Amino acid sequence: DWLCSQTLLHAGAEREMKQLIMQRSAVHLESDAFLVCMNHALSTEKEEVMGLCIGEVEINRIVHIHSVIILRRSDKRKDRVEISPEQLSAASTEAERLADMTGKPMRVVGWYHSHPHITVWPSHVDVRTQAMYQMLDQGFVGLIFSCFIEDKNTKTGRVLYTCFQSVQAQKGSEYERVEIPVHVVPRDAIGKVCLESAVELPRILCQEEQDTYRKIHNLSHLDPITKIHNGSNRPNRPIRVLG
Amino acid sequence: MYHLLMGIIECAAAGGSGIDGDVSIMAASISGYTFSSVCFHSANSNSDHEGFLLGEVRQEETVSISDTQISTAELLQVVEIHNHDPCAQLFSFYDYAGKVNEDNLNRILKDRRKSVIGWYRFRRNTQQQMSFREQIIHKQLTQLLGVPDLVFLLFSFISTANSSTHALEYVLFRPNRRYNQRITLTIPNLGNTSQQEYKVSSVPNTSLNYAKVIKEHGAEFFDKDGVMKDIRTIFQVYSALQDKVQAVCGEVEQSERVKEKIQEDVNKLKQQIALRKRKTAEEERRLREAQNAESHPTSEENSEPSETSLLSRVAFHAPSAPERPGTSPNPPSYSDLLSQEDSLLSSSSSPTSAALLPRPQAVGSPGHPTPGPLGMGLGLSLGLGLGLGDSSEYENLVSEAAHLPMVSASVLAQGRPAALSPDGDARGSQTS
């Protein structure tokens, strides 16, 4: 029994040590990448948006995020912010392209999503999702942008952002959030990659809208009046974003 | 019971309609891109940041009719912020006394002056109240710009003790109204438009006449493939817009690279100037030492300046009512200031520009780190409503610390960690 308990203690300490080693000490988010995240988060208050962060990890365990990739959400239910393997693969390809462009070892280092009208802290689903990503990359970080918050009494609006990772106190226990310091690093000018990401938003919205409309259009049982209604409804979103 | 009939009539911006109404209610909106852009410029600033809000103001009239048949009209003033014009630095159009210089204002705004509907300020770790200087400036801007209901948007940035969570609070003030009225600022987005969802089912209709009419007129809406004609047209509009955005993106990218290059050159020149000043200071020090050695060969060479003279060189001068020249010089960056202070400590040179800089003021400080701010910062740690008096005392404290990587989070902790608690969750608890 004593041997068992010692083994468990040792295993627990080892796990904790591993988690501590891989835990990031801080995240430095370049201000132009921050701009893209804010734009994306503020694009809709009806659903959560998400994307991936591309950057490099410095020797002192600081993650430096140089740019972000806006992602399409296949499942728009609340808090379902899973990233498909295809999207991860495409993001890795983009990271390689950035690495060639900048000469720095770029890779996907984290993800971000928005919490419209919701507290900035990650939910249990978010913490578990983060833990799942950390199984692929233990240093993966998560950012959350909370927006469209207003204190009705003082008419004060708020936008918040936080950075976190997940840890498991012991095997089989619930994952818990670990706070990671995050700083926005000033940049003299907006980088090319971030500009490209920013104009990608209306394109992605258009694709989403086209996919949705195509499904609706294929419903043969709809009468013409309904089709006219749907057709009038369809095209506004991408144009509104561009406006 | 009252019947309420809402009629919304859009009027021209100034003047109002024939029905007498009181313009007492205001609604304001700012585009997400403009908001993000302000956040971007503010994040890049190592001090307070300010600028002008561009947009338009229009009036909407709502008419309500009650059972008593007395119609009451209410004029709703709608402010739409389309863009912003950031100021390159503080004190660019006003001085320390808050006096606005109209020439500088015109130089900054140029032909955008007529689109100005307000101005904004970004501060770190301060309360959401207008400072006295801001109120003075606002009054003058109201008169100079000829905008009677000029608005003021205040951004305040606070962080948790460990810098893992940050909050940007914003309040839109209507200072020219009684009690410095606050207005709700909305950010129009795709989620709050009145777009209806797609319908996936139709109301069944077996009427033959209905089917006949629809069949006759259906061709006006659908093309031979059964696709709505408008869809193709609107897709063409979208494609044209996307192409334009792409083209503008290319232009912006080029201008950003030019800006980057220029900033790089400016930084190099600043370094060269700082290096030259250090060398000059070194040479003067050696010369003075040589002179001292000649005049007092027995006395110990005083390589370190006396404490009093050191303090007089390092301390900032604070004129009672400092007036900056019309064109304010660029304030030194945090790193330049540190290097200048280092050179002062090791030399006995004449006061450098660092010593001649005005004492960091509460409002509109160019961002120097104030020595020993932590004592004052502690007083700030308690959030709103503490009766801390004039918030201007605490403005711009350790403002640049938030943007220096690896800076100790304890300094930021003097913000409002207690207030930065989890916001009320609209869904209730965090459990999914």
CSV table of C-alpha atoms in Angstrom, one decimal, chain B residues 76-327:
chain,number,residue,atom,x,y,z
B,76,LEU,CA,-34.2,60.9,-31.5
B,77,GLN,CA,-30.7,62.0,-32.4
B,78,VAL,CA,-28.7,59.3,-34.0
B,79,VAL,CA,-25.0,59.5,-34.1
B,80,GLU,CA,-23.1,57.3,-36.4
B,81,ILE,CA,-19.4,57.0,-36.0
B,82,HIS,CA,-17.9,55.9,-39.3
B,83,ASN,CA,-14.2,56.6,-38.8
B,84,HIS,CA,-11.6,58.1,-36.6
B,85,ASP,CA,-8.7,60.4,-37.0
B,86,PRO,CA,-6.0,59.5,-34.4
B,87,CYS,CA,-3.7,62.2,-33.2
B,88,ALA,CA,0.0,61.3,-33.5
B,89,GLN,CA,0.7,62.5,-30.0
B,90,LEU,CA,-0.8,64.2,-27.0
B,91,PHE,CA,-1.0,68.0,-26.8
B,92,SER,CA,-1.1,68.2,-30.5
B,93,PHE,CA,-3.9,70.7,-30.5
B,94,TYR,CA,-4.0,72.0,-27.0
B,95,ASP,CA,-1.6,73.0,-24.3
B,96,TYR,CA,-1.2,72.0,-20.6
B,97,ALA,CA,-3.8,74.6,-19.6
B,98,GLY,CA,-6.2,72.9,-21.9
B,99,LYS,CA,-6.3,75.8,-24.4
B,100,VAL,CA,-7.1,74.6,-27.9
B,101,ASN,CA,-5.0,76.0,-30.7
B,102,GLU,CA,-7.3,76.3,-33.7
B,103,ASP,CA,-4.4,76.4,-36.2
B,104,ASN,CA,-3.1,73.1,-35.0
B,105,LEU,CA,-6.7,71.7,-35.0
B,106,ASN,CA,-7.1,72.7,-38.6
B,107,ARG,CA,-3.7,71.3,-39.5
B,108,ILE,CA,-4.7,67.9,-38.0
B,109,LEU,CA,-8.2,67.7,-39.3
B,110,LYS,CA,-7.8,69.4,-42.7
B,111,ASP,CA,-10.9,68.8,-44.8
B,112,ARG,CA,-12.2,66.2,-42.4
B,113,ARG,CA,-13.2,69.0,-40.0
B,114,LYS,CA,-16.8,69.1,-41.3
B,115,SER,CA,-17.2,65.4,-40.5
B,116,VAL,CA,-16.1,65.7,-36.9
B,117,ILE,CA,-18.9,64.7,-34.5
B,118,GLY,CA,-16.9,64.0,-31.4
B,119,TRP,CA,-13.5,63.1,-30.1
B,120,TYR,CA,-12.1,60.3,-28.0
B,121,ARG,CA,-9.5,59.5,-25.4
B,122,PHE,CA,-7.9,56.3,-24.4
B,123,ARG,CA,-6.4,56.0,-20.9
B,124,ARG,CA,-5.2,53.1,-18.7
B,125,ASN,CA,-6.2,52.4,-15.2
B,126,THR,CA,-8.4,55.4,-14.8
B,127,GLN,CA,-12.0,56.0,-13.9
B,128,GLN,CA,-14.7,56.4,-16.4
B,129,GLN,CA,-15.1,60.1,-15.8
B,130,MET,CA,-14.1,63.1,-17.8
B,131,SER,CA,-11.2,65.0,-16.4
B,132,PHE,CA,-11.3,68.7,-15.9
B,133,ARG,CA,-9.0,69.4,-18.8
B,134,GLU,CA,-11.1,67.2,-21.0
B,135,GLN,CA,-14.1,69.2,-20.1
B,136,ILE,CA,-12.4,72.4,-20.9
B,137,ILE,CA,-11.1,71.1,-24.2
B,138,HIS,CA,-14.6,69.8,-25.0
B,139,LYS,CA,-16.2,73.2,-24.5
B,140,GLN,CA,-13.7,74.8,-26.8
B,141,LEU,CA,-14.0,72.1,-29.5
B,142,THR,CA,-17.8,72.5,-29.4
B,143,GLN,CA,-17.4,76.2,-30.2
B,144,LEU,CA,-14.6,75.9,-32.7
B,145,LEU,CA,-16.1,73.0,-34.6
B,146,GLY,CA,-19.6,74.4,-34.5
B,147,VAL,CA,-21.1,71.1,-33.3
B,148,PRO,CA,-23.5,71.8,-30.5
B,149,ASP,CA,-23.9,68.2,-29.4
B,150,LEU,CA,-20.3,67.1,-29.7
B,151,VAL,CA,-19.7,63.7,-28.1
B,152,PHE,CA,-16.8,62.4,-26.1
B,153,LEU,CA,-15.9,58.7,-26.1
B,154,LEU,CA,-13.7,57.6,-23.2
B,155,PHE,CA,-11.8,54.3,-23.3
B,156,SER,CA,-10.3,52.9,-20.2
B,157,PHE,CA,-8.1,49.9,-20.0
B,158,ILE,CA,-7.6,47.7,-16.9
B,159,SER,CA,-6.0,44.4,-16.3
B,160,THR,CA,-5.9,41.6,-13.7
B,161,ALA,CA,-2.9,41.3,-11.4
B,162,ASN,CA,-1.3,38.6,-13.5
B,163,SER,CA,-2.1,40.3,-16.9
B,164,SER,CA,-4.0,37.2,-18.1
B,165,THR,CA,-7.2,39.1,-18.5
B,166,HIS,CA,-7.7,42.7,-19.8
B,167,ALA,CA,-10.8,44.8,-20.1
B,168,LEU,CA,-11.4,47.8,-22.4
B,169,GLU,CA,-14.3,49.8,-21.1
B,170,TYR,CA,-15.9,52.5,-23.1
B,171,VAL,CA,-18.4,55.2,-22.4
B,172,LEU,CA,-19.9,57.8,-24.7
B,173,PHE,CA,-20.5,61.1,-23.0
B,174,ARG,CA,-22.8,63.9,-24.1
B,175,PRO,CA,-21.0,66.6,-22.1
B,176,ASN,CA,-23.0,69.5,-23.5
B,177,ARG,CA,-26.1,68.1,-21.9
B,178,ARG,CA,-27.2,68.3,-18.3
B,179,TYR,CA,-25.3,66.0,-15.9
B,180,ASN,CA,-22.9,64.9,-18.6
B,181,GLN,CA,-25.3,62.4,-20.0
B,182,ARG,CA,-24.0,59.0,-21.0
B,183,ILE,CA,-25.2,57.3,-24.2
B,184,THR,CA,-25.3,53.7,-25.0
B,185,LEU,CA,-22.9,52.9,-27.9
B,186,THR,CA,-23.9,50.1,-30.1
B,187,ILE,CA,-21.7,48.2,-32.5
B,188,PRO,CA,-23.8,47.2,-35.5
B,189,ASN,CA,-22.9,43.7,-36.7
B,190,LEU,CA,-24.3,40.8,-38.6
B,191,GLY,CA,-26.0,39.4,-35.5
B,192,ASN,CA,-28.2,42.3,-34.7
B,193,THR,CA,-29.6,43.1,-38.1
B,194,SER,CA,-33.2,42.5,-38.7
B,195,GLN,CA,-32.4,39.7,-41.2
B,196,GLN,CA,-34.9,36.9,-40.9
B,197,GLU,CA,-33.8,33.3,-41.1
B,198,TYR,CA,-34.3,31.2,-44.1
B,199,LYS,CA,-37.6,29.4,-44.3
B,200,VAL,CA,-37.4,25.6,-44.7
B,201,SER,CA,-41.0,25.0,-45.1
B,202,SER,CA,-43.9,26.6,-46.8
B,203,VAL,CA,-47.4,27.2,-45.7
B,204,PRO,CA,-49.5,24.7,-47.7
B,205,ASN,CA,-51.7,26.2,-50.3
B,206,THR,CA,-53.9,24.1,-52.6
B,207,SER,CA,-55.7,27.0,-54.3
B,208,LEU,CA,-55.6,26.6,-58.1
B,209,ASN,CA,-55.9,30.4,-58.6
B,210,TYR,CA,-52.9,30.9,-56.3
B,211,ALA,CA,-50.8,28.4,-58.2
B,212,LYS,CA,-51.9,29.9,-61.6
B,213,VAL,CA,-50.9,33.5,-60.5
B,214,ILE,CA,-47.6,32.4,-59.1
B,215,LYS,CA,-46.8,30.4,-62.2
B,216,GLU,CA,-47.6,33.4,-64.4
B,217,HIS,CA,-45.5,35.9,-62.5
B,218,GLY,CA,-42.8,33.5,-61.3
B,219,ALA,CA,-40.7,34.1,-64.4
B,220,GLU,CA,-40.1,37.6,-63.3
B,221,PHE,CA,-38.2,36.4,-60.3
B,222,PHE,CA,-36.5,33.2,-61.5
B,223,ASP,CA,-34.2,32.5,-64.4
B,224,LYS,CA,-34.3,29.4,-66.5
B,225,ASP,CA,-32.3,27.5,-63.9
B,226,GLY,CA,-34.8,28.3,-61.3
B,227,VAL,CA,-32.4,30.5,-59.4
B,228,MET,CA,-33.6,33.9,-58.3
B,229,LYS,CA,-32.3,36.6,-60.7
B,230,ASP,CA,-31.5,39.0,-57.9
B,231,ILE,CA,-29.1,36.5,-56.4
B,232,ARG,CA,-26.8,36.7,-59.4
B,233,THR,CA,-27.0,40.5,-59.4
B,234,ILE,CA,-26.2,40.8,-55.8
B,235,PHE,CA,-23.4,38.3,-56.0
B,236,GLN,CA,-22.0,40.5,-58.8
B,237,VAL,CA,-22.2,43.5,-56.4
B,238,TYR,CA,-20.5,41.5,-53.7
B,239,SER,CA,-17.7,40.3,-56.1
B,240,ALA,CA,-17.1,43.9,-57.2
B,241,LEU,CA,-16.9,45.1,-53.6
B,242,GLN,CA,-14.6,42.2,-52.6
B,243,ASP,CA,-12.3,43.1,-55.6
B,244,LYS,CA,-12.3,46.7,-54.5
B,245,VAL,CA,-11.4,45.8,-50.9
B,246,GLN,CA,-8.6,43.5,-52.2
B,247,ALA,CA,-7.2,46.4,-54.3
B,248,VAL,CA,-7.4,48.8,-51.3
B,249,CYS,CA,-5.8,46.2,-49.1
B,250,GLY,CA,-2.9,46.1,-51.6
B,251,GLU,CA,-2.6,49.9,-51.4
B,252,VAL,CA,-2.8,49.9,-47.6
B,253,GLU,CA,-0.1,47.2,-47.5
B,254,GLN,CA,2.2,49.3,-49.6
B,255,SER,CA,1.6,52.4,-47.5
B,256,GLU,CA,2.1,50.5,-44.3
B,257,ARG,CA,5.5,49.2,-45.6
B,258,VAL,CA,6.5,52.8,-46.4
B,259,LYS,CA,5.4,53.9,-43.0
B,260,GLU,CA,7.4,51.0,-41.4
B,261,LYS,CA,10.5,52.0,-43.3
B,262,ILE,CA,10.1,55.7,-42.3
B,263,GLN,CA,9.6,54.7,-38.7
B,264,GLU,CA,12.7,52.5,-38.9
B,265,ASP,CA,14.7,55.5,-40.3
B,266,VAL,CA,13.3,57.7,-37.5
B,267,ASN,CA,14.3,55.2,-34.9
B,268,LYS,CA,17.8,54.9,-36.3
B,269,LEU,CA,18.2,58.7,-36.4
B,270,LYS,CA,16.9,58.9,-32.8
B,271,GLN,CA,19.5,56.3,-31.8
B,272,GLN,CA,22.2,58.3,-33.6
B,273,ILE,CA,21.2,61.5,-31.9
B,274,ALA,CA,21.2,59.8,-28.5
B,275,LEU,CA,24.6,58.3,-29.2
B,276,ARG,CA,25.9,61.7,-30.3
B,277,LYS,CA,24.6,63.3,-27.2
B,278,ARG,CA,26.2,60.7,-25.0
B,279,LYS,CA,29.5,61.2,-26.7
B,280,THR,CA,29.2,64.9,-26.3
B,281,ALA,CA,28.3,64.5,-22.7
B,282,GLU,CA,31.3,62.1,-22.2
B,283,GLU,CA,33.7,64.5,-23.9
B,284,GLU,CA,32.5,67.4,-21.8
B,285,ARG,CA,32.8,65.4,-18.6
B,286,ARG,CA,36.4,64.4,-19.5
B,287,LEU,CA,37.1,68.1,-20.3
B,288,ARG,CA,35.7,69.2,-16.9
B,289,GLU,CA,37.6,66.5,-15.1
B,290,ALA,CA,40.8,67.6,-16.8
B,291,GLN,CA,40.1,71.2,-15.8
B,292,ASN,CA,39.3,70.2,-12.2
B,293,ALA,CA,42.5,68.2,-12.0
B,294,GLU,CA,44.5,71.2,-13.2
B,295,SER,CA,42.8,73.7,-10.8
B,296,HIS,CA,42.6,71.3,-7.8
B,297,PRO,CA,45.4,68.8,-8.1
B,298,THR,CA,45.1,67.7,-4.4
B,299,SER,CA,41.4,67.2,-4.2
B,300,GLU,CA,40.0,63.9,-5.2
B,301,GLU,CA,38.6,63.8,-8.6
B,302,ASN,CA,34.9,64.1,-8.3
B,303,SER,CA,33.8,61.8,-11.0
B,304,GLU,CA,30.3,61.5,-9.6
B,305,PRO,CA,28.1,64.6,-9.5
B,306,SER,CA,26.9,65.8,-6.1
B,307,GLU,CA,23.6,64.6,-5.0
B,308,THR,CA,22.0,68.0,-5.1
B,309,SER,CA,23.3,68.8,-8.6
B,310,LEU,CA,22.3,65.4,-9.7
B,311,LEU,CA,18.8,65.8,-8.5
B,312,SER,CA,18.5,69.2,-10.1
B,313,ARG,CA,19.6,67.7,-13.4
B,314,VAL,CA,17.3,64.7,-13.2
B,315,ALA,CA,14.3,66.4,-11.7
B,316,PHE,CA,11.8,67.7,-14.2
B,317,HIS,CA,11.0,71.4,-14.2
B,318,ALA,CA,7.4,72.2,-13.7
B,319,PRO,CA,6.4,75.6,-14.7
B,320,SER,CA,3.2,76.8,-13.0
B,321,ALA,CA,1.3,77.2,-16.3
B,322,PRO,CA,3.4,75.5,-18.9
B,323,GLU,CA,2.7,76.4,-22.4
B,324,ARG,CA,4.0,74.2,-25.1
B,325,PRO,CA,5.0,75.7,-28.4
B,326,GLY,CA,2.4,75.5,-31.1
B,327,THR,CA,4.0,72.5,-32.6
